[in-house]
Tab-separated table of C-alpha atoms and ligand atoms in Angstrom:
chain	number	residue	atom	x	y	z
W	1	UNK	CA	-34.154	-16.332	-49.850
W	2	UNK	CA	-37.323	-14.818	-50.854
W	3	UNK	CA	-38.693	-16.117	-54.518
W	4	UNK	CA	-39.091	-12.985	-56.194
W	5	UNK	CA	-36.252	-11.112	-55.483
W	6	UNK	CA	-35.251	-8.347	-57.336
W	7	UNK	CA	-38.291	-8.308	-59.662
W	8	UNK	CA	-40.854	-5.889	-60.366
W	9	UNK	CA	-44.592	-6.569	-60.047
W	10	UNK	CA	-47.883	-4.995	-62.164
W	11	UNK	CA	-50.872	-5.921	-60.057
W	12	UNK	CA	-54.034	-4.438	-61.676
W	13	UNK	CA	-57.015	-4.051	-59.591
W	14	UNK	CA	-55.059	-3.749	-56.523
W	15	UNK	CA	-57.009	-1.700	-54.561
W	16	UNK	CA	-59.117	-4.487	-53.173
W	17	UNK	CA	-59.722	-7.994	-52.965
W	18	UNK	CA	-58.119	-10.926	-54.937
W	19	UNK	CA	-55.841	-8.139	-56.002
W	20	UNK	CA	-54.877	-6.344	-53.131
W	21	UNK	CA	-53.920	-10.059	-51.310
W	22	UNK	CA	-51.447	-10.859	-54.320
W	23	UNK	CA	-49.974	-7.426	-54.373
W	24	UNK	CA	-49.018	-8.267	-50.536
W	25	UNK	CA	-47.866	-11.379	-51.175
W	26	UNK	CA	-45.525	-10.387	-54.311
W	27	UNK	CA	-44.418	-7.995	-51.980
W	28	UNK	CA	-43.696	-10.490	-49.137
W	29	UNK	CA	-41.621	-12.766	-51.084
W	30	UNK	CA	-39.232	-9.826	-52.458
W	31	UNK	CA	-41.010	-8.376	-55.417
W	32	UNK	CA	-41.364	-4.208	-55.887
W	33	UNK	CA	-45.172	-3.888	-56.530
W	34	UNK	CA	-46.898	-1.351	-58.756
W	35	UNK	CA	-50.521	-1.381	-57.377
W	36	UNK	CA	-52.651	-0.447	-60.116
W	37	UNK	CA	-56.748	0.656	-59.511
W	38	UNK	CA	-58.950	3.043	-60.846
W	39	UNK	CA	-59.628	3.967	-56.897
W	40	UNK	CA	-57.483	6.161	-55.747
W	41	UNK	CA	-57.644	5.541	-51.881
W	42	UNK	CA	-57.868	1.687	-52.724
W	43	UNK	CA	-54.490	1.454	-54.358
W	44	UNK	CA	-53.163	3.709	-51.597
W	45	UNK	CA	-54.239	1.568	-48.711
W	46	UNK	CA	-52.671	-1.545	-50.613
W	47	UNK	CA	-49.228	0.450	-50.656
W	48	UNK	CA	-49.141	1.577	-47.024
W	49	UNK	CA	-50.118	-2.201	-46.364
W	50	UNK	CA	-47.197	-3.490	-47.851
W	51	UNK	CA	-44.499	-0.689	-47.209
W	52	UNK	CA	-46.032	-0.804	-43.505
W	53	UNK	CA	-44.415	-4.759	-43.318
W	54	UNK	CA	-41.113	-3.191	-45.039
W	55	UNK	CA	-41.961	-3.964	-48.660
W	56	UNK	CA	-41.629	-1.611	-51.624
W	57	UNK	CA	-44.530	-0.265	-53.489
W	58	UNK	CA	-46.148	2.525	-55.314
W	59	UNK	CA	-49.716	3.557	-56.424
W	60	UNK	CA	-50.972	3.897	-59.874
W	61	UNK	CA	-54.417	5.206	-60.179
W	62	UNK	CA	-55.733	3.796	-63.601
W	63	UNK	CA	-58.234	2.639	-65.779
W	64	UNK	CA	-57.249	-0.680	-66.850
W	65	UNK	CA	-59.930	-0.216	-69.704
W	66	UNK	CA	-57.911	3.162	-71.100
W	67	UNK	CA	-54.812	2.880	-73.261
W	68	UNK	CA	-52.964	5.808	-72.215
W	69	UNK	CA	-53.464	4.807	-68.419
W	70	UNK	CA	-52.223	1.324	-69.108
W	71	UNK	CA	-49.713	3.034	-71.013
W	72	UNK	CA	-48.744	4.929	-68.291
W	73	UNK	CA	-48.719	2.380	-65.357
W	74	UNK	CA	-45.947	0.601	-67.814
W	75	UNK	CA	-44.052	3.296	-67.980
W	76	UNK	CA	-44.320	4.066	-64.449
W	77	UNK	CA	-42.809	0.905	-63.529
W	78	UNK	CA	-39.824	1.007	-66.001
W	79	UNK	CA	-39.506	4.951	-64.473
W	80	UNK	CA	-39.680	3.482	-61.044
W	81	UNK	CA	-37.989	0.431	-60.486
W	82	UNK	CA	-36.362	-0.417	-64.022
W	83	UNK	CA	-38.184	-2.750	-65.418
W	84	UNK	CA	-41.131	-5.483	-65.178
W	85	UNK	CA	-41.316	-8.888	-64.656
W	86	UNK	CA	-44.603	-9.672	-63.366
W	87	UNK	CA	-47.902	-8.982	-64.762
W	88	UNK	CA	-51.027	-9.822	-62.872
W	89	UNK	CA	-54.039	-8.732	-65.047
W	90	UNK	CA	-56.721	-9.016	-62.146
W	91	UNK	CA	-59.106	-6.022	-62.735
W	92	UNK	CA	-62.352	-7.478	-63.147
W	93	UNK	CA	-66.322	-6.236	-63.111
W	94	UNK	CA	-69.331	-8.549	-62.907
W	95	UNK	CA	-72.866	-7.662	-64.770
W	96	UNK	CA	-75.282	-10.248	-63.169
W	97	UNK	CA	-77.964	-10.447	-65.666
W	98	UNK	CA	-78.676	-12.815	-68.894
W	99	UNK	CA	-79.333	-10.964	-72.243
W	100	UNK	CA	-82.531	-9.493	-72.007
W	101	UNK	CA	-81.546	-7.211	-69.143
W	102	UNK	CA	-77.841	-6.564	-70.239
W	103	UNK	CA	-77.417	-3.298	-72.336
W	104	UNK	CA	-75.120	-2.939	-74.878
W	105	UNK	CA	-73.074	-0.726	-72.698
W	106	UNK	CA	-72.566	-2.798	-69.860
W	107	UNK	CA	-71.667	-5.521	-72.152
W	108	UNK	CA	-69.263	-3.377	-73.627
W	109	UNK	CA	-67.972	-1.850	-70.215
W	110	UNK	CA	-67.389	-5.728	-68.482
W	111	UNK	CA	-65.467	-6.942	-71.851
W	112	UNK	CA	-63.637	-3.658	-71.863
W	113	UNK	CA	-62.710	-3.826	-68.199
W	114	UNK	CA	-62.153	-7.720	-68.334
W	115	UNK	CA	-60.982	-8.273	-71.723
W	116	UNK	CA	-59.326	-5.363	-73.292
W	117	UNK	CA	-57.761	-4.148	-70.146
W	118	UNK	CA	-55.611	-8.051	-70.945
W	119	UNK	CA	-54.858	-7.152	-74.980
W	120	UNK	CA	-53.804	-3.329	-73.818
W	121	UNK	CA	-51.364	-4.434	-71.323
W	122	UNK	CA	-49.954	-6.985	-72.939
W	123	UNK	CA	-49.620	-4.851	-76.175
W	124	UNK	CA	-47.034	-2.229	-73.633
W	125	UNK	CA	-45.401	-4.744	-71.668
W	126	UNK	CA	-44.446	-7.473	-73.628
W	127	UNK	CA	-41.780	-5.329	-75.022
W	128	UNK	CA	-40.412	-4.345	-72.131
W	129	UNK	CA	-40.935	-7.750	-70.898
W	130	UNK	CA	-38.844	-9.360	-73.833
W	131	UNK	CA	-35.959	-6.976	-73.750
W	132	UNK	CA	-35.286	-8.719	-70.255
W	133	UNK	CA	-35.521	-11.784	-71.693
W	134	UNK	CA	-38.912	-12.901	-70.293
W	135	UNK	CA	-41.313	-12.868	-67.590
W	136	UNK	CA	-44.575	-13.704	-66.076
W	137	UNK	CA	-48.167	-12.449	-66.948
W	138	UNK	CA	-51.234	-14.257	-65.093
W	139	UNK	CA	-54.263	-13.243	-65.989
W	140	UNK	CA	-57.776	-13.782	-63.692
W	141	UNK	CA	-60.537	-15.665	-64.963
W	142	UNK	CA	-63.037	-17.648	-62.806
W	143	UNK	CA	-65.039	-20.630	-62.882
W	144	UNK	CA	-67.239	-18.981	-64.770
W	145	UNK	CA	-64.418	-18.771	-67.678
W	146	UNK	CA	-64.810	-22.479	-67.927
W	147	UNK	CA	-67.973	-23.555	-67.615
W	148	UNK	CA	-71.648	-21.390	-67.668
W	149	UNK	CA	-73.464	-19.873	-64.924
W	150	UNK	CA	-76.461	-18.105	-64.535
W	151	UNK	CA	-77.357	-14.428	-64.773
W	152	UNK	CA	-74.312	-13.259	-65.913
W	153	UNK	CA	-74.047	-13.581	-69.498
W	154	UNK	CA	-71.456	-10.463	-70.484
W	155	UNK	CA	-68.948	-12.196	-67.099
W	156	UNK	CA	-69.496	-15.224	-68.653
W	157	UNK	CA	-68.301	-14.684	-71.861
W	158	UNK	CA	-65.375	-12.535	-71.015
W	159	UNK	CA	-63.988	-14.831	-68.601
W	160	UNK	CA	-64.125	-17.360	-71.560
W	161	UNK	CA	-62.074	-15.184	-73.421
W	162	UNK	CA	-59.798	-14.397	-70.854
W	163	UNK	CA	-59.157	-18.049	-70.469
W	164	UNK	CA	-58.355	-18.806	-74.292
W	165	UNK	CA	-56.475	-15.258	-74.887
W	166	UNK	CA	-54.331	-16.611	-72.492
W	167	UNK	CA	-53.419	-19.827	-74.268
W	168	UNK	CA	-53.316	-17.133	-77.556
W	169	UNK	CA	-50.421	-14.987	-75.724
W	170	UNK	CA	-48.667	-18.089	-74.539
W	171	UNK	CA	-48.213	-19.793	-78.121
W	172	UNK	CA	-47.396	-16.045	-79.386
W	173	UNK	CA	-44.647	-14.882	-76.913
W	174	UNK	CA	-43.518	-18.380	-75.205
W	175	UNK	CA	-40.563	-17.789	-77.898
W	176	UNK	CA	-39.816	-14.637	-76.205
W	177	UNK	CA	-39.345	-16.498	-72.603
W	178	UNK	CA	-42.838	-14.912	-71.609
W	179	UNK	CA	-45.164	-17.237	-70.000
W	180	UNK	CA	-49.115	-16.610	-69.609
W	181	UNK	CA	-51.470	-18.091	-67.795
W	182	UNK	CA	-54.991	-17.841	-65.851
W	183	UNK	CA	-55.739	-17.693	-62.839
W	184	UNK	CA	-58.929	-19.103	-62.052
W	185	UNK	CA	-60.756	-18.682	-58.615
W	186	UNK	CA	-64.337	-20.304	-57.840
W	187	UNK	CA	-66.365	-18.002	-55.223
W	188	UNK	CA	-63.803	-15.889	-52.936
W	189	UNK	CA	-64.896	-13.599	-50.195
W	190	UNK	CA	-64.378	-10.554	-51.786
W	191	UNK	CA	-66.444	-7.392	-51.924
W	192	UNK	CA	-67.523	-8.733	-55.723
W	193	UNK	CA	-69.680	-11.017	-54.276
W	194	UNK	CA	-71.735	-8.510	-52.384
W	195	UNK	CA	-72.079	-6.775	-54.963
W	196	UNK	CA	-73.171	-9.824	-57.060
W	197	UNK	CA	-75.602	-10.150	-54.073
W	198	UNK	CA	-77.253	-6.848	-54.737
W	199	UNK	CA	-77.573	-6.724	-58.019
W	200	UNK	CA	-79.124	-9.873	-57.560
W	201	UNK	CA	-81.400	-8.454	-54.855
W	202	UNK	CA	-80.756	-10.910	-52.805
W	203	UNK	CA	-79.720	-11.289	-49.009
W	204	UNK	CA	-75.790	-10.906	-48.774
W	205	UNK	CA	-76.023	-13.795	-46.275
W	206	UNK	CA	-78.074	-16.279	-48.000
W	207	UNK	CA	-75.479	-15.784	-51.532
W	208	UNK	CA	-72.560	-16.029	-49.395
W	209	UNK	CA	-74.417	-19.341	-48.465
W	210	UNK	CA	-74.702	-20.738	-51.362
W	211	UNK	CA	-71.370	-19.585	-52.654
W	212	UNK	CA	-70.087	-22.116	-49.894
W	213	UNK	CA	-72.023	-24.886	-51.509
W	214	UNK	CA	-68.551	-26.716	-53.117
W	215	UNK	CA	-66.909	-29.859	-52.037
W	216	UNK	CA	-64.579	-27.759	-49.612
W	217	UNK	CA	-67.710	-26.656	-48.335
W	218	UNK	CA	-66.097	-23.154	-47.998
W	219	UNK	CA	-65.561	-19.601	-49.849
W	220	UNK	CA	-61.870	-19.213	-51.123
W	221	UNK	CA	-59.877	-16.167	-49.193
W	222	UNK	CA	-58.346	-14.186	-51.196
W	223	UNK	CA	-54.533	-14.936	-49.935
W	224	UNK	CA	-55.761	-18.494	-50.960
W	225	UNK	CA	-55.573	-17.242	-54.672
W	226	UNK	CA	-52.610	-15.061	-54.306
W	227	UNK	CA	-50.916	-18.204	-53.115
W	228	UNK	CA	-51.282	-19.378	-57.019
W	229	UNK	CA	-50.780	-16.360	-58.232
W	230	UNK	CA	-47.486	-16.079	-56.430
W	231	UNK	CA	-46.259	-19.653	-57.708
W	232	UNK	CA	-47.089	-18.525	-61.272
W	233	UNK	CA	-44.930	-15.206	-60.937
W	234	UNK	CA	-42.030	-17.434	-59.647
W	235	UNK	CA	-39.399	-19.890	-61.518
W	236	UNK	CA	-41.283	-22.462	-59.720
W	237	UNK	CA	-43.950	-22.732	-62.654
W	238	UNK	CA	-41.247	-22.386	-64.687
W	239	UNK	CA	-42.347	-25.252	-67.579
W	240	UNK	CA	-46.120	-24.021	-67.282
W	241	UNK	CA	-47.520	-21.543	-69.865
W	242	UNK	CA	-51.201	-21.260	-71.569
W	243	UNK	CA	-52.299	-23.076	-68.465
W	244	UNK	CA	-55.773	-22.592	-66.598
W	245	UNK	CA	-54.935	-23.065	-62.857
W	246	UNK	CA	-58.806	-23.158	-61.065
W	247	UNK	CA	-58.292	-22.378	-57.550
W	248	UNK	CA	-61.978	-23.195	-56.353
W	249	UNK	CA	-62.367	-25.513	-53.767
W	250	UNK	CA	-63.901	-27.990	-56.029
W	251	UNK	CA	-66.425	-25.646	-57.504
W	252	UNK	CA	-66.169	-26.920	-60.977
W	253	UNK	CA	-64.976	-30.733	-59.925
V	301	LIG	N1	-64.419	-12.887	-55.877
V	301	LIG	C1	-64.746	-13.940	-56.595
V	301	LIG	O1	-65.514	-14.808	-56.180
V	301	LIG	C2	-64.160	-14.122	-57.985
V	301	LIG	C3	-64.334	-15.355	-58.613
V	301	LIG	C4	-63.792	-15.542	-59.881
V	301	LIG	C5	-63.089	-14.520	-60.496
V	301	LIG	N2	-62.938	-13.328	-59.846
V	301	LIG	C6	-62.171	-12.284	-60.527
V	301	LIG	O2	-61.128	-11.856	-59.696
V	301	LIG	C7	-60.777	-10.514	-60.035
V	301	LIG	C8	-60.733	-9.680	-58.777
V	301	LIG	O3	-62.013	-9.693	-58.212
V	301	LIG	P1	-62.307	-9.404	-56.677
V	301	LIG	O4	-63.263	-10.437	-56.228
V	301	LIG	O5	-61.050	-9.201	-55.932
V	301	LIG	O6	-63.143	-8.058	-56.868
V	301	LIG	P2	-63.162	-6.688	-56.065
V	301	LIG	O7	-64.364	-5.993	-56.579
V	301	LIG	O8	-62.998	-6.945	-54.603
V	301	LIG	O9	-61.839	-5.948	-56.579
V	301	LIG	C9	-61.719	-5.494	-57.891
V	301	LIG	C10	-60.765	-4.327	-57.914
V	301	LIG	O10	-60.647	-3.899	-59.275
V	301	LIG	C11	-60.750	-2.501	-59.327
V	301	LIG	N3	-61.245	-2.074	-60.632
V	301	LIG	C12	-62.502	-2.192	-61.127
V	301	LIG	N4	-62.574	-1.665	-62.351
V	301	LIG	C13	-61.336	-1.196	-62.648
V	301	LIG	C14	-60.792	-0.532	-63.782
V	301	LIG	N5	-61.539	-0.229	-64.848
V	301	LIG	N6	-59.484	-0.205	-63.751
V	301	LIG	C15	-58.726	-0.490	-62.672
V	301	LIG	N7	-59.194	-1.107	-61.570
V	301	LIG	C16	-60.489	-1.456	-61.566
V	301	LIG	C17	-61.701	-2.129	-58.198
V	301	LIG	O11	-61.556	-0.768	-57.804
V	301	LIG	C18	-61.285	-3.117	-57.110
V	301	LIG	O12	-60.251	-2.619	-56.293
V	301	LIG	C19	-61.809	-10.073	-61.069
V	301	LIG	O13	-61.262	-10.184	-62.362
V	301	LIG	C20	-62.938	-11.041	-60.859
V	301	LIG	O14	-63.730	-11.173	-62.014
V	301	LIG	C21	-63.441	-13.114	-58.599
């Protein structure tokens, strides 16, 4: 019996990464997956990965940061397959700088991307999600969304608030059988990291280093957090809402 049979799956930020592993793995265990990126050939490659194994999924090109195109991948998933009972909010962007060299629109663009992207979602699916009686919304923070780090002031502080808008959503629609809860991976090999790496200017290989520097003395792989992710979607977590799960090999220990 595969956990999440039957149910329906919103992965943002699918295209790639942390979320294109969880998409797969929702799909694996039985869950219908709407893969939901602002690249278009991302989110497609994520779909013919999973309907390649024999899973169901479909493509939603969106920007997470846009109402009507949250709007939209919502609707596309009621059109679709009925219904919704998994949310994974996952889209994320990093700004690696402190204040003096973030502008105001980059600080805007990572807390609309990371932050809004959460409160516009939940704001179309928690209907649908309480007229079925409940379901499961996991949101990705980091590390970073618990404790400081350098360089990356306008990350930092919207990982923060993903962390405690989750706790916000879980005392708000717990009563509606929806739980909420983050997500929170330490350094996974991802493309984000190279990209961290050259905004940094440095060497991809010496930050990949460093970003091994935990007491697992490792990187996380991405199926390593879709593991969690999948355990939140199912009636396994059942009792556990407003919770920060860190998946980081230590990194914050
Ligand atoms: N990789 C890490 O070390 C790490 C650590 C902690 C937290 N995170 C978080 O995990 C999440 C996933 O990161 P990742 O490492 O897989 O990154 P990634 O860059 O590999 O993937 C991010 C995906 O999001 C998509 N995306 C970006 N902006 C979007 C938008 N506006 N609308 C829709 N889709 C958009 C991208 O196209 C891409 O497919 C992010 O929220 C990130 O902050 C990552």
């Amino acid at each position: 019996m595969m956990r999440l049979e039957n149910k329906t799956a919103i992965v943002t930020g699918a295209g790639g990464g942390i979320g294109r592993a969880s998409a797969v793995a929702l799909a694996r265990e039985g869950a219908r997956v709407i893969v939901a990126d602002i690249a278009a050939d991302s989110a497609q490659e994520t779909v013919d990965a999973i309907v390649e194994t024999g899973g169901t999924a479909s493509a939603a090109v969106a920007d997470v940061s846009a109402e009507a195109d949250v709007a939209r991948v919502v609707e596309q998933a009621v059109t679709e397959y009925g219904g919704v009972d998994i949310v994974f909010n996952n889209a994320g962007i990093i700004r690696r700088a402190d204040a003096l060299d973030t502008t105001v629109e980059e600080w805007d663009r990572v807390f609309a991307v990371n932050v809004r992207s959460i409160f516009l979602m939940c704001k179309h699916v928690v209907p649908v999600l309480a007229a079925q009686g409940g379901g499961s919304i996991i949101n990705t923070g980091s590390g970073w969304g618990l404790k400081g780090g350098g360089r990356a002031l306008s990350y930092c502080a919207s990982k923060g608030a993903v962390v405690n808008m989750t706790r916000a959503l879980a005392i708000d629609h717990g009563p509606q059988g929806i739980r909420v809860n983050s997500v929170n991976p330490g350094d996974t090999d991802t493309g984000m990291l190279r990209e961290e790496a050259r905004q940094l200017a440095e060497p991809a290989d010496q930050f990949l280093a460093e970003a091994s520097d935990r007491p697992l003395r490792r990187m996380g792989r991405p199926a390593e957090i879709a593991d969690a992710v999948v355990w939140l979607a199912s009636d396994e977590s059942s009792f556990v809402t407003g919770a920060a799960i860190v998946v980081d090999g230590g990194g914050i220990a």
